[in-house]
Coordinates of C-alpha atoms in Angstrom, one line a residue:
M1 CA 0.1 0.2 -0.2
R2 CA 2.7 2.0 0.9
G3 CA 4.5 1.7 -2.9
N4 CA 1.7 2.6 -4.5
V5 CA 1.2 6.2 -2.2
M6 CA 4.6 6.8 -3.3
N7 CA 4.0 6.4 -6.8
R8 CA 1.3 8.8 -7.2
R9 CA 3.2 11.6 -5.4
G10 CA 3.1 13.8 -8.6
V11 CA 6.0 16.2 -9.6
T12 CA 7.9 18.4 -6.9
L13 CA 8.1 22.3 -7.4
V14 CA 11.8 21.5 -7.6
E15 CA 11.5 18.9 -10.7
L16 CA 9.1 21.3 -11.7
L17 CA 11.7 24.3 -11.5
I18 CA 14.1 22.0 -13.0
A19 CA 12.3 21.2 -16.2
L20 CA 11.2 24.8 -17.2
A21 CA 14.6 25.7 -16.7
I22 CA 15.8 23.1 -19.2
V23 CA 12.9 24.5 -21.9
A24 CA 14.0 28.3 -21.1
L25 CA 17.7 26.8 -21.8
V26 CA 16.8 25.2 -25.0
T27 CA 14.5 27.9 -26.5
A28 CA 16.8 30.5 -25.8
T29 CA 19.5 28.6 -27.4
S30 CA 17.0 27.9 -30.6
G31 CA 16.4 31.3 -30.7
R32 CA 19.8 32.5 -30.6
A33 CA 20.3 29.7 -33.6
L34 CA 17.8 30.8 -35.6
V35 CA 18.4 34.4 -35.5
T36 CA 22.3 33.9 -36.4
S37 CA 21.0 31.7 -38.9
L38 CA 18.6 34.2 -40.5
S39 CA 21.4 37.1 -40.2
Y40 CA 24.3 35.1 -41.7
G41 CA 21.9 34.3 -44.7
D42 CA 20.9 38.1 -45.3
R43 CA 24.5 38.7 -45.2
M44 CA 25.3 35.9 -47.9
R45 CA 22.5 37.4 -49.6
L46 CA 23.1 41.0 -49.8
G47 CA 26.9 39.8 -50.8
R48 CA 25.5 37.8 -53.2
E49 CA 23.5 40.8 -55.1
D50 CA 26.6 43.0 -54.3
Q51 CA 28.8 40.6 -56.8
S52 CA 26.2 40.5 -59.0
K53 CA 26.1 44.1 -59.3
R54 CA 29.6 44.5 -59.2
Q55 CA 30.2 41.9 -62.1
S56 CA 27.3 43.0 -63.9
F57 CA 29.4 46.7 -64.2
E58 CA 32.5 45.1 -64.7
D59 CA 31.3 43.4 -67.7
G60 CA 30.1 46.2 -69.0
I61 CA 33.0 48.7 -68.8
R62 CA 35.1 45.4 -70.3
S63 CA 32.8 45.0 -73.1
L64 CA 33.2 48.6 -74.2
L65 CA 36.8 49.1 -74.0
S66 CA 37.7 46.1 -75.7
A67 CA 35.9 47.1 -78.6
T68 CA 38.1 50.3 -78.1
Y69 CA 39.4 51.5 -81.8
V70 CA 41.5 53.9 -83.4
D71 CA 42.4 54.7 -87.0
P72 CA 46.2 54.8 -86.9
D73 CA 46.3 56.9 -90.1
A74 CA 46.2 60.5 -88.4
T75 CA 43.7 62.1 -91.3
N76 CA 40.7 60.3 -90.1
G77 CA 39.7 62.8 -87.0
N78 CA 36.6 60.8 -86.4
T79 CA 38.6 57.9 -84.1
Y80 CA 40.3 58.9 -80.9
F81 CA 40.9 57.7 -77.7
I82 CA 41.4 60.7 -74.8
G83 CA 41.5 59.4 -70.9
G84 CA 42.4 62.2 -67.6
K85 CA 41.1 64.1 -65.3
S86 CA 38.0 65.7 -65.6
S87 CA 37.6 69.3 -65.4
G88 CA 34.3 69.9 -66.1
T89 CA 33.8 69.5 -69.3
P90 CA 35.1 67.4 -72.2
T91 CA 37.0 70.1 -74.1
Q92 CA 39.2 70.9 -70.5
L93 CA 39.9 66.9 -70.6
G94 CA 41.0 66.7 -74.0
Q95 CA 43.3 70.1 -73.6
T96 CA 45.0 68.4 -70.5
S97 CA 45.4 65.5 -70.8
G98 CA 48.2 63.4 -73.0
Q99 CA 51.0 64.3 -70.3
G100 CA 51.8 61.4 -69.5
G101 CA 53.5 59.7 -66.5
N102 CA 55.1 56.2 -65.1
G103 CA 54.3 56.3 -61.5
S104 CA 51.9 53.1 -61.0
N105 CA 50.8 54.6 -57.6
S106 CA 49.3 57.6 -60.2
G107 CA 45.6 57.8 -59.9
T108 CA 44.6 56.1 -56.7
L109 CA 41.1 57.3 -55.1
T110 CA 42.9 59.2 -52.5
D111 CA 45.4 61.1 -54.2
G112 CA 43.8 65.0 -53.6
G113 CA 41.3 65.1 -56.5
T114 CA 43.6 64.6 -59.0
A115 CA 42.7 61.0 -60.3
P116 CA 42.3 60.1 -64.0
D117 CA 38.3 59.8 -63.7
S118 CA 37.0 60.2 -67.5
M119 CA 37.8 58.5 -71.2
I120 CA 36.2 59.5 -74.3
F121 CA 36.9 57.0 -77.1
T122 CA 35.5 55.2 -79.8
I123 CA 34.1 52.3 -80.8
T124 CA 33.4 49.6 -83.5
G125 CA 31.0 46.9 -83.6
A126 CA 28.5 48.7 -81.0
R127 CA 25.8 46.4 -80.0
L128 CA 22.4 47.9 -80.5
S129 CA 20.5 49.5 -77.7
G130 CA 18.1 48.1 -75.8
A131 CA 15.8 51.1 -76.3
V132 CA 15.4 50.2 -79.9
L133 CA 13.3 47.4 -79.4
D134 CA 11.3 48.7 -77.0
S135 CA 10.4 52.4 -79.5
T136 CA 7.6 52.5 -81.5
N137 CA 8.9 55.1 -83.7
D138 CA 9.6 54.2 -87.6
F139 CA 13.2 53.3 -88.5
E140 CA 14.3 57.2 -90.1
T141 CA 13.3 58.3 -86.6
N142 CA 15.6 55.9 -84.4
N143 CA 18.0 56.1 -86.6
Q144 CA 18.5 59.5 -85.7
K145 CA 18.0 59.1 -82.2
F146 CA 20.4 56.0 -81.6
G147 CA 22.5 56.3 -85.2
P148 CA 22.5 53.9 -87.4
V149 CA 23.8 50.3 -86.8
G150 CA 27.4 49.4 -87.1
G151 CA 30.4 51.9 -87.6
V152 CA 32.0 54.1 -85.2
S153 CA 30.5 55.3 -81.9
E154 CA 32.3 57.7 -79.3
I155 CA 31.7 56.7 -75.8
A156 CA 32.2 59.3 -72.8
L157 CA 32.5 57.7 -69.5
S158 CA 33.2 60.4 -66.4
L159 CA 31.7 61.0 -62.8
T160 CA 30.8 64.2 -64.4
A161 CA 27.9 64.8 -66.3
N162 CA 28.5 66.3 -69.7
N163 CA 25.1 68.8 -69.4
D164 CA 22.7 69.3 -66.8
P165 CA 22.5 65.8 -65.0
G166 CA 19.0 66.7 -63.7
G167 CA 19.5 65.0 -59.7
H168 CA 21.1 62.2 -60.8
Q169 CA 24.3 61.3 -59.9
G170 CA 27.3 58.2 -60.4
L171 CA 29.1 57.4 -63.6
F172 CA 27.4 59.1 -66.6
I173 CA 27.9 57.9 -70.2
R174 CA 27.4 59.6 -73.3
R175 CA 27.2 57.8 -76.8
Q176 CA 27.2 59.3 -80.1
T177 CA 26.9 56.8 -83.7
P178 CA 28.7 57.6 -85.6
A179 CA 31.6 59.7 -83.9
D180 CA 31.4 63.3 -85.8
G181 CA 35.3 64.2 -84.9
D182 CA 33.8 66.7 -82.2
H183 CA 34.7 65.2 -78.3
T184 CA 33.4 67.9 -76.6
Q185 CA 29.6 67.1 -77.1
G186 CA 27.0 65.5 -78.7
G187 CA 24.8 62.1 -78.4
F188 CA 22.8 61.4 -75.8
Q189 CA 23.9 61.1 -71.9
S190 CA 22.5 58.5 -69.7
V191 CA 23.9 57.2 -66.1
L192 CA 25.9 53.7 -66.6
S193 CA 25.5 53.0 -62.8
P194 CA 24.4 55.4 -60.4
D195 CA 26.0 53.5 -57.4
V196 CA 29.7 54.4 -58.6
S197 CA 30.7 56.9 -55.6
Q198 CA 34.8 57.3 -57.5
I199 CA 36.8 55.9 -60.4
T200 CA 39.8 56.1 -62.1
F201 CA 41.4 55.1 -65.6
E202 CA 45.4 54.0 -65.7
Y203 CA 46.9 53.1 -69.5
F204 CA 49.8 50.6 -69.6
D205 CA 51.9 51.7 -72.4
G206 CA 54.0 48.1 -72.6
T207 CA 56.4 49.1 -69.7
N208 CA 54.6 51.7 -67.5
W209 CA 51.0 53.1 -66.3
D210 CA 50.5 56.4 -67.2
P211 CA 47.7 58.1 -66.0
Q212 CA 46.7 60.3 -69.1
W213 CA 46.2 59.4 -72.5
D214 CA 45.1 61.2 -75.8
T215 CA 45.9 60.0 -79.5
T216 CA 45.0 63.3 -80.5
T217 CA 48.2 64.7 -79.1
Q218 CA 50.4 62.0 -79.1
G219 CA 52.9 61.4 -81.8
S220 CA 51.5 58.0 -82.8
R221 CA 47.8 57.1 -82.8
R222 CA 48.6 54.0 -80.4
L223 CA 45.9 52.6 -77.6
P224 CA 47.0 51.6 -74.2
S225 CA 47.4 47.3 -74.3
L226 CA 45.8 47.3 -70.9
I227 CA 43.2 49.8 -68.8
R228 CA 43.4 49.6 -64.8
V229 CA 40.2 50.6 -63.8
T230 CA 39.9 50.7 -60.0
Y231 CA 36.0 52.3 -58.6
R232 CA 33.8 52.1 -55.4
F233 CA 30.4 51.6 -54.9
T234 CA 28.4 54.3 -52.5
Q235 CA 28.6 53.0 -49.0
D236 CA 31.2 50.6 -49.7
N237 CA 35.0 51.5 -48.4
R238 CA 36.5 49.0 -50.5
D239 CA 38.6 49.8 -53.7
H240 CA 37.4 47.1 -56.3
I241 CA 40.1 46.6 -59.2
F242 CA 39.9 45.0 -62.7
M243 CA 42.2 45.5 -66.0
V244 CA 40.8 45.2 -69.6
R245 CA 43.2 44.2 -72.5
I246 CA 42.9 46.0 -75.1
P247 CA 42.7 43.7 -78.3
A248 CA 43.3 46.2 -81.0
S249 CA 46.7 47.5 -79.1
D250 CA 50.3 46.5 -80.4
A251 CA 51.7 48.1 -77.1
T252 CA 54.3 46.0 -75.6
A253 CA 56.9 45.5 -73.6
T254 CA 59.5 45.4 -76.5
N255 CA 57.2 48.1 -78.8
P256 CA 55.6 50.3 -76.0
V257 CA 54.2 53.5 -76.5
A258 CA 55.7 56.5 -76.1
V259 CA 52.8 58.6 -74.7
N260 CA 55.3 61.7 -74.3
G261 CA 55.9 61.4 -78.4

């Protein structure tokens, strides 16, 4: 009889408290694990989005620069490659570039505002703009607005807008097809990437990195073999660097370009 009474005595207060403590500990641990997992998932997602955004931007720049073309014939003024520091207008950029240099540290993002942040160049084989496919205009109107398919196009890249930016900021692109020989204006301007807050371009002449390049003032109309692009995105304090090889360049270590010549 006594044994049956002991078996029916129930749960003591101490046992209940211990059980509650175990449940609370398991719940807290599981909660922290869930929060950590969700936070890690968010960081991974944002990291993938940032990487995708950077990759898309770099691929776009590579596509443009890889199509760079300059006619070696000096009488053809409709093709050119000009890179340097933008001082507000492409006209001043063209006048001040071509001074050369050979320091590998030139044009960094922290050099006191003298970074070579603009380029104006001509390309061949430009792809048809997606805006043409979405347009309901007739052929003549599209041809006038976007230029003829094929031929030589002028591209300008700069953090400084060529005209009224309309409240926009970032890296601007100006396109004109066909190129008309006047690199100071023309075409249509848009924002290539609103995320770019800083950018520099440097040019490899076969032996040295140069902060400026200008085929309109150099002795020979030759292109750099490589272009090094250093950029930052808004809310990102890290420099991202990539290089683009220029297929149309003949510059090598044994045949460098005389930038000042």
